[in-house]
Coordinates of C-alpha atoms in Angstrom, one line a residue:
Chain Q
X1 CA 20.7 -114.9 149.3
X2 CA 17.0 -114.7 149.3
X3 CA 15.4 -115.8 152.6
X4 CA 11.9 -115.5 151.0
X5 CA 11.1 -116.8 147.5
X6 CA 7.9 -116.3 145.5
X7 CA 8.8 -118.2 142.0
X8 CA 6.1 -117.6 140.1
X9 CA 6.6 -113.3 138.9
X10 CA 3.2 -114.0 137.4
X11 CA -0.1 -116.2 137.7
X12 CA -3.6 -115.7 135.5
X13 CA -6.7 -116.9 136.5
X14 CA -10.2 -117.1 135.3
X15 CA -12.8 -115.1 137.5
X16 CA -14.4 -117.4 140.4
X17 CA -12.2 -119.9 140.1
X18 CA -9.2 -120.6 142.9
X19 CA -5.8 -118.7 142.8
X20 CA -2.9 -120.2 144.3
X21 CA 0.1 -118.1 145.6
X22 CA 3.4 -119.6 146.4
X23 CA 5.9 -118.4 148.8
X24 CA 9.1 -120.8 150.3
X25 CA 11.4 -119.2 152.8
X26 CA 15.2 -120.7 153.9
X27 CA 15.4 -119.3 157.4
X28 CA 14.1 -122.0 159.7
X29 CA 13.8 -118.9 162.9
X30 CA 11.1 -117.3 160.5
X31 CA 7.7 -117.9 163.0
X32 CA 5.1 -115.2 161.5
X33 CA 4.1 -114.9 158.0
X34 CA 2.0 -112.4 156.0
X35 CA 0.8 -111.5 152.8
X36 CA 0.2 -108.2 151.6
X37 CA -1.2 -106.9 148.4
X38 CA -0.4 -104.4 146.3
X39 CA -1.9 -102.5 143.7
X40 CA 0.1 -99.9 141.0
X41 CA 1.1 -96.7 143.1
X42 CA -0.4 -97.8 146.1
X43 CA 1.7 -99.0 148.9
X44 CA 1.3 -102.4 149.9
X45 CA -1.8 -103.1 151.8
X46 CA -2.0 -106.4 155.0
X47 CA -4.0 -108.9 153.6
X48 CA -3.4 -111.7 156.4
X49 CA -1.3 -113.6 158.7
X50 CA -0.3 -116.5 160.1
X51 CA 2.0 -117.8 163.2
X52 CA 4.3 -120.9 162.9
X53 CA 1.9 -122.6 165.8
X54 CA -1.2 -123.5 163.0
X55 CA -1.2 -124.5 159.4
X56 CA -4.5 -122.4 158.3
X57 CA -5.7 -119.2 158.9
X58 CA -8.8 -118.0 157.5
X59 CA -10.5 -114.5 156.3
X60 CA -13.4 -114.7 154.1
X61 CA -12.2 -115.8 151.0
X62 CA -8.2 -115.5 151.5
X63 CA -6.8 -118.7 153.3
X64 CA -3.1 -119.0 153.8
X65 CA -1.6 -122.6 154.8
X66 CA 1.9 -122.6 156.3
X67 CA 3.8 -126.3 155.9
X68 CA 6.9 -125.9 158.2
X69 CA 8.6 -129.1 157.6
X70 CA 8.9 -128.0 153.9
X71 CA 8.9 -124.3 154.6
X72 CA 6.4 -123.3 152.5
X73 CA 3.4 -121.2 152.4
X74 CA 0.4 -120.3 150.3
X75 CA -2.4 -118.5 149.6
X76 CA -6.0 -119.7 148.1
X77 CA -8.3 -116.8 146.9
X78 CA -11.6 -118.5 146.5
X79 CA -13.5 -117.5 144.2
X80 CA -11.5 -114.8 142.3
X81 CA -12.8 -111.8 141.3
X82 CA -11.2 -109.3 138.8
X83 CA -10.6 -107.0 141.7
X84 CA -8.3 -108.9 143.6
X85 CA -5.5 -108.5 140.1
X86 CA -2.3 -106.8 142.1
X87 CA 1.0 -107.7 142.9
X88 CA 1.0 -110.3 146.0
X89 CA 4.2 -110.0 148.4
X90 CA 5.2 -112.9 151.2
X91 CA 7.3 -111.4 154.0
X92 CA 8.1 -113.3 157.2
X93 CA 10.0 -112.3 160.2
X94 CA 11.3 -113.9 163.5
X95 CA 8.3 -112.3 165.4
X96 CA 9.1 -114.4 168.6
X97 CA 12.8 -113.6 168.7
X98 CA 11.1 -110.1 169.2
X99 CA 11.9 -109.0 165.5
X100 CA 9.9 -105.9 163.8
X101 CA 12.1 -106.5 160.4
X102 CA 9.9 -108.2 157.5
X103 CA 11.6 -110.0 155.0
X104 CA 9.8 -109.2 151.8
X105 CA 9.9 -111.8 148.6
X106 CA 9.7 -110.5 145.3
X107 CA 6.0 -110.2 144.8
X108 CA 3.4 -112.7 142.3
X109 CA 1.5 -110.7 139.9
X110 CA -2.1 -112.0 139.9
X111 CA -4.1 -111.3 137.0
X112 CA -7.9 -112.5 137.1
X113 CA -9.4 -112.7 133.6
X114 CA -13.3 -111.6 133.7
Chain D
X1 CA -9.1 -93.3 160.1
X2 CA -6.1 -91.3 157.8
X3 CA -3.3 -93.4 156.3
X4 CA 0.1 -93.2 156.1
X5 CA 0.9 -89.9 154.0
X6 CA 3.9 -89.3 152.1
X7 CA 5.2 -86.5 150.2
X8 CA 6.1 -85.7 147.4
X9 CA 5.1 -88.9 145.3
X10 CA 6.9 -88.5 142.7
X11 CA 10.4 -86.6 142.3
X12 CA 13.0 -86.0 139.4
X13 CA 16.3 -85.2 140.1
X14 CA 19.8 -85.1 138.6
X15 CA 22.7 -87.2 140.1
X16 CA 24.5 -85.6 143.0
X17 CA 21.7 -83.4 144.0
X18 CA 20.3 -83.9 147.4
X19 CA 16.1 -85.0 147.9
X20 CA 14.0 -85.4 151.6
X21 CA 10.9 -87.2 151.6
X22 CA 8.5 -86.8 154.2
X23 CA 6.1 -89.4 156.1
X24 CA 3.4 -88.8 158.3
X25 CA 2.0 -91.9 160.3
X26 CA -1.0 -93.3 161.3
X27 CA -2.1 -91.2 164.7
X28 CA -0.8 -92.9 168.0
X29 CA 1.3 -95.3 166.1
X30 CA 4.8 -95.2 167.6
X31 CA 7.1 -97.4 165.5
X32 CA 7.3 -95.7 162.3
X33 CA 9.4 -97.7 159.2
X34 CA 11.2 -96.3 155.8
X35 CA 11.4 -99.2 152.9
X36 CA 13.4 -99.3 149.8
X37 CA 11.7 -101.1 147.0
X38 CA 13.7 -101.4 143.8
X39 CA 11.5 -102.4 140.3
X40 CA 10.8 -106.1 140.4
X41 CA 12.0 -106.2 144.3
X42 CA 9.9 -106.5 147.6
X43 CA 10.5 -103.7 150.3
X44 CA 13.6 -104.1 151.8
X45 CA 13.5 -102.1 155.4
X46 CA 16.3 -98.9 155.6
X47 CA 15.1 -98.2 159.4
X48 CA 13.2 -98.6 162.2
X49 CA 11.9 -95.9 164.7
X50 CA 10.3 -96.5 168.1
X51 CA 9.4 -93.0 169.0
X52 CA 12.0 -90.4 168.2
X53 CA 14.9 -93.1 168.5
X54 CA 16.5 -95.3 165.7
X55 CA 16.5 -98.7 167.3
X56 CA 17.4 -100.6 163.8
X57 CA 19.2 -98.7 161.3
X58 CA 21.4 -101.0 159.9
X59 CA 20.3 -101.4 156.8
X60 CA 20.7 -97.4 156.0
X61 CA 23.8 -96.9 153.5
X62 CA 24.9 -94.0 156.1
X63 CA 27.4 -92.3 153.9
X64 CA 24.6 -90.8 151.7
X65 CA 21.5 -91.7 153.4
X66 CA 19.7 -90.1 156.5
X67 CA 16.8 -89.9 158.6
X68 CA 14.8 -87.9 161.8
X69 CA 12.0 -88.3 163.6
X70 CA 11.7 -85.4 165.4
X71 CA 8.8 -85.1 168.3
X72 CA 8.5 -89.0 167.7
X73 CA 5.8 -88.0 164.6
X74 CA 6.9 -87.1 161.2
X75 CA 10.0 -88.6 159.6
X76 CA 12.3 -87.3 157.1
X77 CA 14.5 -89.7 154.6
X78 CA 17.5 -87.7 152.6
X79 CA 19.6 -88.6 150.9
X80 CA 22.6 -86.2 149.7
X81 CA 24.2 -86.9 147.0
X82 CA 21.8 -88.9 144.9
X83 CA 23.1 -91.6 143.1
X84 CA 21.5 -92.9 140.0
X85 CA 21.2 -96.6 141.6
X86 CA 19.2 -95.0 143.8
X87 CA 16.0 -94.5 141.8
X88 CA 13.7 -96.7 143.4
X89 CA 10.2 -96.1 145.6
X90 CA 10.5 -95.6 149.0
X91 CA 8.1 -96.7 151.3
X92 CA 7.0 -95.6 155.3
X93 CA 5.1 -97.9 157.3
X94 CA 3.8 -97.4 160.8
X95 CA 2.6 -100.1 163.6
X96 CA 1.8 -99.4 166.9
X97 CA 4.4 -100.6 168.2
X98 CA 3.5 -102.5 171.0
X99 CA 4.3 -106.2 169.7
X100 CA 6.2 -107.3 166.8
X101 CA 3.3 -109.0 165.0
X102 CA 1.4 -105.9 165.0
X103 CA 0.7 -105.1 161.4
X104 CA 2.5 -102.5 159.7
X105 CA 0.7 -99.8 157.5
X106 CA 2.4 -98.9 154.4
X107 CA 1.8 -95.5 152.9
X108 CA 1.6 -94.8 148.6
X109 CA 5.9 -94.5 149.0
X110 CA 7.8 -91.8 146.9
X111 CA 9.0 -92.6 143.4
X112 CA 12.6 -91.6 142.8
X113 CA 14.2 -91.0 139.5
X114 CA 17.8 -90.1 139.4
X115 CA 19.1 -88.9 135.9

């Protein structure tokens, strides 16, 4: 059973405009997300962060909202640029219990079209 | 600041024959991590170290599958005999280890292909 879901294997987008990741999660003890990006043979690099006690965090032009009542996440990339085409991954874990142990989903592949 | 290195990246071997790969972490970074990542998959974690001890290691198919981390440095993942399911990428990550929001560094991981 997959605590972390990303639906969408794939999502294109034209260059400057917004690009909208999706990630749900089941387990309700989840309290710290990330998102890290990946590009081919490269090992998945942090992107950013949030904690179950706010909604937004913001880094330049990555924001990632968390809605806990619907356990759901995303991230806005605004405006795309070609560079950021990779593979996105959600992962969560239960930070506050003390937990090291990310739960990974299965990873969005963004494709920016110059 | 060096990354997370791994060696070899790549390796090609034949069912039933044994393969180590090796991670060096970040400098200072004391919690070191080995990930499975099957094709289409996200990482799924095989085992923590804290230091030179194994604090989460439940995840590691222990029949076939082994790891050190001897000094509390470098780590070694082997697996003996391979198994042709287990052609995947494996992945080490350190952190520093001193809270369990501190990001984790992934290095380029090892392809494995088992014929």
């Amino acid at each position: 059973d997959q605590q972390v879901k990303q639906n969408s294997p794939s999502l294109s987008v034209q260059e400057g405009r917004i690009s909208i990741l999706n990630c749900d999660y089941t387990n309700s003890m989840f309290d710290y997300f990330l998102w890290y990006k990946k590009y081919p043979a490269e090992g998945p690099t942090f992107l950013i962060s949030i904690s179950s006690i706010k909604d937004k965090n913001e880094d330049g032009r990555f924001t990632v909202f968390l809605n806990k009542s619907a356990k759901h996440l995303s991230l806005h990339i605004v405006p795309s640029q070609p560079g950021d085409s990779a593979v996105y991954f959600c992962a969560a874990s239960e930070a506050g219990a003390g937990s090291y142990q990310l739960t990974f989903g299965k990873g969005t592949k963004l494709s920016v079209i110059p | 600041e060096a990354g997370v290195v791994q060696s070899p990246r790549y390796k090609i071997i034949e069912k039933k024959q044994p393969v180590a790969f090796w991670c060096n972490p970040i400098s200072g970074h004391n919690t070191l991590y080995w990930y499975l990542q099957n094709l289409g998959q996200g990482p799924e974690l095989l085992i923590r170290y804290e230091n030179e001890e194994a604090v989460d290691d439940s995840q590691l198919p222990k029949d076939r599958f082994s790891a050190e981390r001897l000094k509390g440095v470098d780590s070694t993942l082997k697996i003996q005999p391979a198994e042709l399911g287990d052609s995947a990428v494996y992945l080490c990550a350190s952190s520093p280890g001193l809270a369990a929001t501190d990001t984790q560094y992934f290095g380029p991981g090892t392809r494995l292909t088992v014929l």
